[in-house]
DNA sequence: GTCTATACAGTGATAGAC
DNA sequence: GTCTATCACTGTATAGAC
């Protein structure tokens, strides 16, 4: 429940974001959204065309937020390795998983191009952003020239996304942290001089 | 009486396995299972206590199968690096995702210890199995002694699980393959002599 | 073991009053 | 803009006949 200062449309979107993160698209019912937001049936269908429309607004906002969070770390100070390390080690609520990545396991999201688009664009942007940083590191001689920026970036983002899977399976953040350490140890040893 | 082919209980389990893979636990209804298996309502509740009980049987079988498939590659011939490469490059229906890993995004599976157990045990076994191979490679001098077997194994399994996420987001297997190549390039360069 | 009938809450949406 | 009423349909399960 949100304070009365925030308008109904806003509360609906925020409640939907929470539920999509917790239960996914298939597992989130309009009824649950209404209960959490404190809005009535009529309000929801006044502001949004239906469940997919509201979910789209929620997914777009979550995607934007994830992008901003990542950019805050990746665009920070430090060497390429340090910025990648900062991204990998950044504080996360590991057991909750990634609010964007989890949507890829939702059949109704993947089947709908409009719902999938923000997910695709965000993860694509993230890989490109990291690929550029790896290339930067190569040019500076921090990484071996044999490395491919896009491939390393894909491995980095996959390690994070897969780390969530392992952590949720285990009921503990430990496998996530182990994977991150493993990847960083490989990256650290992939220097031209090593 | 085997003359009529596969028995009903078997068909129910197989149909449930398919649906869990395609739509997850929350997205799979008893009705859909009955339609796909050709069984009637009564048969299902005769053989199984309900949806969770049937799902448990299906998940256990899928987990066993995944383990056998992985062991087939990891226990094969070749150096430690080659066996890990064989595991990473093994043919996969990438866009369908991992039938075990995808269950970790299902709130009702993660919330139920009995349903989560086969998922946990399988991914845990996989990490341990690969960790042993990495240790083997270290002892043989193929991998740098600075590497930690369990950490590298976590990174490997996470790259696969996360690769599925990236591929499904993109609607293409390309990011999965890129991540695998990236990880292998890092592993290949993490030799004591490199 | 399998079938049909039944139950009853939940889902996703529409209609119309205020 | 928001509310309540209503609706057709699905989800999950039980009962009892065959």
Tab-separated table of N, CA and C in Angstrom, chain A residues 22-23 26-27 101-102 104-108 110 116 119-120 123 127 147 150-152 154-155 157-159 161-166 168-171 175 178-179 181-183 185-187 189-190 194, chain B residues 22-23 26-27 101-102 104-108 110 116 119-120 123 127 147 150-152 154-155 157-159 161-166 168-171 175 178-179 181-183 185-187 189-190 194:
chain	number	residue	atom	x	y	z
A	22	UNK	N	8.481	-10.826	-8.084
A	22	UNK	CA	8.271	-11.938	-7.151
A	22	UNK	C	7.695	-13.179	-7.818
A	23	UNK	N	6.715	-12.951	-8.698
A	23	UNK	CA	5.944	-14.101	-9.207
A	23	UNK	C	5.948	-14.245	-10.720
A	26	UNK	N	3.051	-14.675	-15.614
A	26	UNK	CA	1.998	-15.693	-15.525
A	26	UNK	C	1.457	-15.795	-14.104
A	27	UNK	N	2.320	-15.617	-13.127
A	27	UNK	CA	1.926	-15.762	-11.737
A	27	UNK	C	1.333	-14.518	-11.106
A	101	UNK	N	15.871	-10.233	-16.061
A	101	UNK	CA	16.226	-11.552	-16.578
A	101	UNK	C	15.181	-12.615	-16.296
A	102	UNK	N	14.536	-12.557	-15.145
A	102	UNK	CA	13.560	-13.592	-14.776
A	102	UNK	C	12.394	-13.618	-15.779
A	104	UNK	N	12.509	-13.656	-18.863
A	104	UNK	CA	12.780	-14.513	-20.019
A	104	UNK	C	12.288	-15.938	-19.815
A	105	UNK	N	11.984	-16.307	-18.578
A	105	UNK	CA	11.453	-17.646	-18.324
A	105	UNK	C	9.926	-17.635	-18.321
A	106	UNK	N	9.360	-16.493	-18.627
A	106	UNK	CA	7.908	-16.365	-18.667
A	106	UNK	C	7.425	-16.580	-20.092
A	107	UNK	N	6.714	-17.675	-20.348
A	107	UNK	CA	6.339	-17.984	-21.730
A	107	UNK	C	5.528	-16.863	-22.385
A	108	UNK	N	4.625	-16.239	-21.622
A	108	UNK	CA	3.777	-15.202	-22.204
A	108	UNK	C	4.546	-13.916	-22.508
A	110	UNK	N	7.919	-13.920	-23.421
A	110	UNK	CA	8.769	-14.237	-24.572
A	110	UNK	C	7.936	-14.346	-25.850
A	116	UNK	N	8.616	-8.511	-24.670
A	116	UNK	CA	9.990	-8.984	-24.675
A	116	UNK	C	10.967	-7.864	-25.036
A	119	UNK	N	13.117	-6.154	-22.364
A	119	UNK	CA	14.036	-7.127	-21.785
A	119	UNK	C	15.224	-7.320	-22.722
A	120	UNK	N	14.922	-7.556	-23.971
A	120	UNK	CA	15.946	-7.743	-24.992
A	120	UNK	C	16.864	-6.521	-25.061
A	123	UNK	N	19.245	-6.090	-21.888
A	123	UNK	CA	20.362	-7.031	-21.791
A	123	UNK	C	21.333	-6.838	-22.955
A	127	UNK	N	25.326	-5.837	-22.534
A	127	UNK	CA	26.437	-6.567	-23.151
A	127	UNK	C	27.307	-5.626	-23.986
A	147	UNK	N	41.394	-11.684	-26.526
A	147	UNK	CA	40.020	-11.696	-26.040
A	147	UNK	C	39.102	-10.905	-26.976
A	150	UNK	N	32.864	-8.677	-27.173
A	150	UNK	CA	31.467	-9.110	-27.103
A	150	UNK	C	31.333	-10.483	-26.448
A	151	UNK	N	32.301	-11.355	-26.701
A	151	UNK	CA	32.232	-12.685	-26.093
A	151	UNK	C	32.463	-12.620	-24.590
A	152	UNK	N	33.446	-11.844	-24.187
A	152	UNK	CA	33.703	-11.704	-22.748
A	152	UNK	C	32.509	-11.050	-22.059
A	154	UNK	N	29.398	-11.192	-22.979
A	154	UNK	CA	28.319	-12.181	-22.886
A	154	UNK	C	28.580	-13.135	-21.720
A	155	UNK	N	29.837	-13.538	-21.549
A	155	UNK	CA	30.169	-14.439	-20.442
A	155	UNK	C	29.943	-13.753	-19.091
A	157	UNK	N	27.798	-11.163	-18.366
A	157	UNK	CA	26.367	-11.002	-18.084
A	157	UNK	C	25.717	-12.354	-17.813
A	158	UNK	N	26.138	-13.382	-18.546
A	158	UNK	CA	25.583	-14.722	-18.321
A	158	UNK	C	25.955	-15.237	-16.934
A	159	UNK	N	27.156	-14.947	-16.484
A	159	UNK	CA	27.566	-15.401	-15.148
A	159	UNK	C	26.666	-14.796	-14.076
A	161	UNK	N	23.491	-13.597	-14.569
A	161	UNK	CA	22.137	-14.144	-14.718
A	161	UNK	C	22.074	-15.601	-14.258
A	162	UNK	N	23.080	-16.362	-14.605
A	162	UNK	CA	23.113	-17.754	-14.179
A	162	UNK	C	23.411	-17.892	-12.697
A	163	UNK	N	24.151	-16.942	-12.163
A	163	UNK	CA	24.428	-16.946	-10.730
A	163	UNK	C	23.143	-16.864	-9.921
A	164	UNK	N	22.201	-16.069	-10.400
A	164	UNK	CA	20.902	-15.979	-9.731
A	164	UNK	C	20.217	-17.342	-9.730
A	165	UNK	N	20.300	-18.052	-10.842
A	165	UNK	CA	19.683	-19.375	-10.954
A	165	UNK	C	20.274	-20.322	-9.908
A	166	UNK	N	21.608	-20.355	-9.846
A	166	UNK	CA	22.264	-21.260	-8.896
A	166	UNK	C	21.927	-20.892	-7.457
A	168	UNK	N	19.233	-19.297	-6.307
A	168	UNK	CA	17.843	-19.613	-5.982
A	168	UNK	C	17.634	-21.116	-5.833
A	169	UNK	N	18.352	-21.895	-6.629
A	169	UNK	CA	18.261	-23.352	-6.497
A	169	UNK	C	18.786	-23.773	-5.129
A	170	UNK	N	19.898	-23.182	-4.729
A	170	UNK	CA	20.549	-23.573	-3.477
A	170	UNK	C	19.892	-22.933	-2.255
A	171	UNK	N	19.094	-21.906	-2.482
A	171	UNK	CA	18.528	-21.179	-1.356
A	171	UNK	C	19.568	-20.383	-0.609
A	175	UNK	N	26.573	-19.712	-4.239
A	175	UNK	CA	27.008	-20.077	-5.588
A	175	UNK	C	27.146	-18.856	-6.510
A	178	UNK	N	30.467	-17.380	-5.621
A	178	UNK	CA	31.547	-18.251	-6.103
A	178	UNK	C	31.764	-18.049	-7.598
A	179	UNK	N	30.673	-18.002	-8.356
A	179	UNK	CA	30.783	-17.815	-9.796
A	179	UNK	C	31.448	-16.496	-10.149
A	181	UNK	N	33.533	-14.795	-8.266
A	181	UNK	CA	34.965	-14.893	-7.942
A	181	UNK	C	35.713	-15.696	-8.999
A	182	UNK	N	35.083	-16.790	-9.438
A	182	UNK	CA	35.717	-17.613	-10.465
A	182	UNK	C	35.948	-16.829	-11.749
A	183	UNK	N	34.932	-16.121	-12.179
A	183	UNK	CA	35.064	-15.349	-13.423
A	183	UNK	C	36.122	-14.266	-13.271
A	185	UNK	N	38.683	-14.287	-11.312
A	185	UNK	CA	40.024	-14.872	-11.270
A	185	UNK	C	40.513	-15.193	-12.685
A	186	UNK	N	39.570	-15.611	-13.543
A	186	UNK	CA	39.940	-15.879	-14.939
A	186	UNK	C	40.292	-14.583	-15.662
A	187	UNK	N	39.470	-13.555	-15.419
A	187	UNK	CA	39.707	-12.253	-16.065
A	187	UNK	C	41.036	-11.659	-15.622
A	189	UNK	N	43.627	-13.176	-14.710
A	189	UNK	CA	44.794	-13.890	-15.233
A	189	UNK	C	44.919	-13.735	-16.751
A	190	UNK	N	43.905	-13.127	-17.368
A	190	UNK	CA	43.937	-12.965	-18.824
A	190	UNK	C	44.580	-11.644	-19.228
A	194	UNK	N	50.500	-12.073	-18.270
A	194	UNK	CA	50.310	-13.297	-17.476
A	194	UNK	C	50.763	-14.551	-18.218
B	22	UNK	N	8.072	-25.975	-20.866
B	22	UNK	CA	7.550	-24.899	-21.716
B	22	UNK	C	6.976	-23.729	-20.922
B	23	UNK	N	6.235	-24.029	-19.873
B	23	UNK	CA	5.451	-22.981	-19.202
B	23	UNK	C	5.755	-22.841	-17.719
B	26	UNK	N	3.898	-22.710	-12.339
B	26	UNK	CA	2.737	-21.826	-12.191
B	26	UNK	C	1.901	-21.808	-13.464
B	27	UNK	N	2.573	-21.900	-14.604
B	27	UNK	CA	1.872	-21.803	-15.885
B	27	UNK	C	1.328	-23.122	-16.402
B	101	UNK	N	16.949	-25.596	-14.604
B	101	UNK	CA	17.245	-24.232	-14.166
B	101	UNK	C	16.043	-23.309	-14.201
B	102	UNK	N	15.190	-23.465	-15.195
B	102	UNK	CA	14.040	-22.561	-15.328
B	102	UNK	C	13.110	-22.652	-14.123
B	104	UNK	N	13.859	-22.573	-11.124
B	104	UNK	CA	14.269	-21.681	-10.038
B	104	UNK	C	13.568	-20.328	-10.107
B	105	UNK	N	12.966	-20.017	-11.274
B	105	UNK	CA	12.239	-18.748	-11.386
B	105	UNK	C	10.763	-18.921	-11.055
B	106	UNK	N	10.416	-20.126	-10.655
B	106	UNK	CA	9.027	-20.417	-10.315
B	106	UNK	C	8.834	-20.244	-8.819
B	107	UNK	N	8.073	-19.256	-8.397
B	107	UNK	CA	7.948	-18.982	-6.962
B	107	UNK	C	7.419	-20.177	-6.178
B	108	UNK	N	6.477	-20.913	-6.750
B	108	UNK	CA	5.882	-22.036	-6.027
B	108	UNK	C	6.841	-23.218	-5.899
B	110	UNK	N	10.302	-22.807	-5.709
B	110	UNK	CA	11.330	-22.377	-4.760
B	110	UNK	C	10.778	-22.360	-3.330
B	116	UNK	N	11.896	-28.097	-4.706
B	116	UNK	CA	13.176	-27.457	-4.983
B	116	UNK	C	14.342	-28.436	-4.842
B	119	UNK	N	16.077	-29.921	-7.915
B	119	UNK	CA	16.733	-28.847	-8.672
B	119	UNK	C	18.054	-28.488	-7.999
B	120	UNK	N	17.981	-28.293	-6.717
B	120	UNK	CA	19.173	-27.968	-5.926
B	120	UNK	C	20.224	-29.059	-6.060
B	123	UNK	N	21.937	-29.261	-9.655
B	123	UNK	CA	22.880	-28.190	-9.977
B	123	UNK	C	24.090	-28.249	-9.048
B	127	UNK	N	28.001	-28.786	-10.294
B	127	UNK	CA	29.120	-27.924	-9.907
B	127	UNK	C	30.252	-28.733	-9.287
B	147	UNK	N	43.752	-21.035	-9.687
B	147	UNK	CA	42.306	-21.193	-9.870
B	147	UNK	C	41.702	-22.066	-8.767
B	150	UNK	N	35.964	-25.010	-7.295
B	150	UNK	CA	34.537	-24.744	-7.072
B	150	UNK	C	34.101	-23.410	-7.665
B	151	UNK	N	34.987	-22.435	-7.604
B	151	UNK	CA	34.643	-21.125	-8.169
B	151	UNK	C	34.554	-21.180	-9.691
B	152	UNK	N	35.517	-21.842	-10.305
B	152	UNK	CA	35.490	-21.964	-11.770
B	152	UNK	C	34.257	-22.760	-12.200
B	154	UNK	N	31.412	-22.975	-10.656
B	154	UNK	CA	30.233	-22.117	-10.506
B	154	UNK	C	30.126	-21.164	-11.686
B	155	UNK	N	31.254	-20.616	-12.114
B	155	UNK	CA	31.249	-19.697	-13.253
B	155	UNK	C	30.825	-20.416	-14.533
B	157	UNK	N	28.901	-23.244	-14.830
B	157	UNK	CA	27.475	-23.581	-14.799
B	157	UNK	C	26.622	-22.311	-14.915
B	158	UNK	N	27.075	-21.242	-14.285
B	158	UNK	CA	26.330	-19.986	-14.366
B	158	UNK	C	26.337	-19.433	-15.785
B	159	UNK	N	27.435	-19.590	-16.478
B	159	UNK	CA	27.492	-19.102	-17.860
B	159	UNK	C	26.468	-19.824	-18.734
B	161	UNK	N	23.641	-21.387	-17.603
B	161	UNK	CA	22.299	-20.994	-17.165
B	161	UNK	C	21.967	-19.564	-17.585
B	162	UNK	N	22.926	-18.684	-17.467
B	162	UNK	CA	22.704	-17.290	-17.875
B	162	UNK	C	22.674	-17.149	-19.385
B	163	UNK	N	23.378	-18.010	-20.070
B	163	UNK	CA	23.348	-17.991	-21.532
B	163	UNK	C	21.942	-18.237	-22.057
B	164	UNK	N	21.234	-19.129	-21.398
B	164	UNK	CA	19.842	-19.377	-21.768
B	164	UNK	C	19.015	-18.101	-21.608
B	165	UNK	N	19.257	-17.386	-20.531
B	165	UNK	CA	18.519	-16.147	-20.284
B	165	UNK	C	18.762	-15.144	-21.415
B	166	UNK	N	20.034	-14.958	-21.755
B	166	UNK	CA	20.369	-13.995	-22.808
B	166	UNK	C	19.782	-14.416	-24.153
B	168	UNK	N	17.122	-16.335	-24.739
B	168	UNK	CA	15.664	-16.192	-24.772
B	168	UNK	C	15.259	-14.726	-24.844
B	169	UNK	N	16.020	-13.860	-24.216
B	169	UNK	CA	15.730	-12.424	-24.303
B	169	UNK	C	15.912	-11.949	-25.746
B	170	UNK	N	16.972	-12.403	-26.376
B	170	UNK	CA	17.295	-11.959	-27.732
B	170	UNK	C	16.483	-12.687	-28.797
B	171	UNK	N	15.879	-13.807	-28.416
B	171	UNK	CA	15.180	-14.605	-29.411
B	171	UNK	C	16.137	-15.282	-30.367
B	175	UNK	N	23.756	-15.086	-28.294
B	175	UNK	CA	24.425	-14.656	-27.058
B	175	UNK	C	24.890	-15.837	-26.204
B	178	UNK	N	28.098	-16.929	-27.779
B	178	UNK	CA	29.142	-15.928	-27.527
B	178	UNK	C	29.681	-16.075	-26.111
B	179	UNK	N	28.787	-16.240	-25.138
B	179	UNK	CA	29.216	-16.390	-23.751
B	179	UNK	C	30.088	-17.618	-23.556
B	181	UNK	N	31.935	-19.089	-25.872
B	181	UNK	CA	33.243	-18.832	-26.482
B	181	UNK	C	34.083	-17.923	-25.596
B	182	UNK	N	33.438	-16.918	-25.006
B	182	UNK	CA	34.168	-16.005	-24.129
B	182	UNK	C	34.760	-16.723	-22.926
B	183	UNK	N	33.949	-17.565	-22.308
B	183	UNK	CA	34.432	-18.289	-21.132
B	183	UNK	C	35.565	-19.253	-21.512
B	185	UNK	N	37.637	-18.953	-23.958
B	185	UNK	CA	38.860	-18.204	-24.273
B	185	UNK	C	39.582	-17.810	-22.981
B	186	UNK	N	38.797	-17.513	-21.934
B	186	UNK	CA	39.413	-17.182	-20.648
B	186	UNK	C	40.061	-18.419	-20.031
B	187	UNK	N	39.339	-19.541	-20.096
B	187	UNK	CA	39.855	-20.797	-19.540
B	187	UNK	C	41.123	-21.230	-20.261
B	189	UNK	N	43.264	-19.437	-21.674
B	189	UNK	CA	44.421	-18.584	-21.396
B	189	UNK	C	44.872	-18.694	-19.941
B	190	UNK	N	44.087	-19.434	-19.142
B	190	UNK	CA	44.440	-19.563	-17.721
B	190	UNK	C	45.314	-20.791	-17.480
B	194	UNK	N	50.825	-19.728	-19.746
B	194	UNK	CA	50.349	-18.549	-20.478
B	194	UNK	C	50.807	-17.240	-19.838
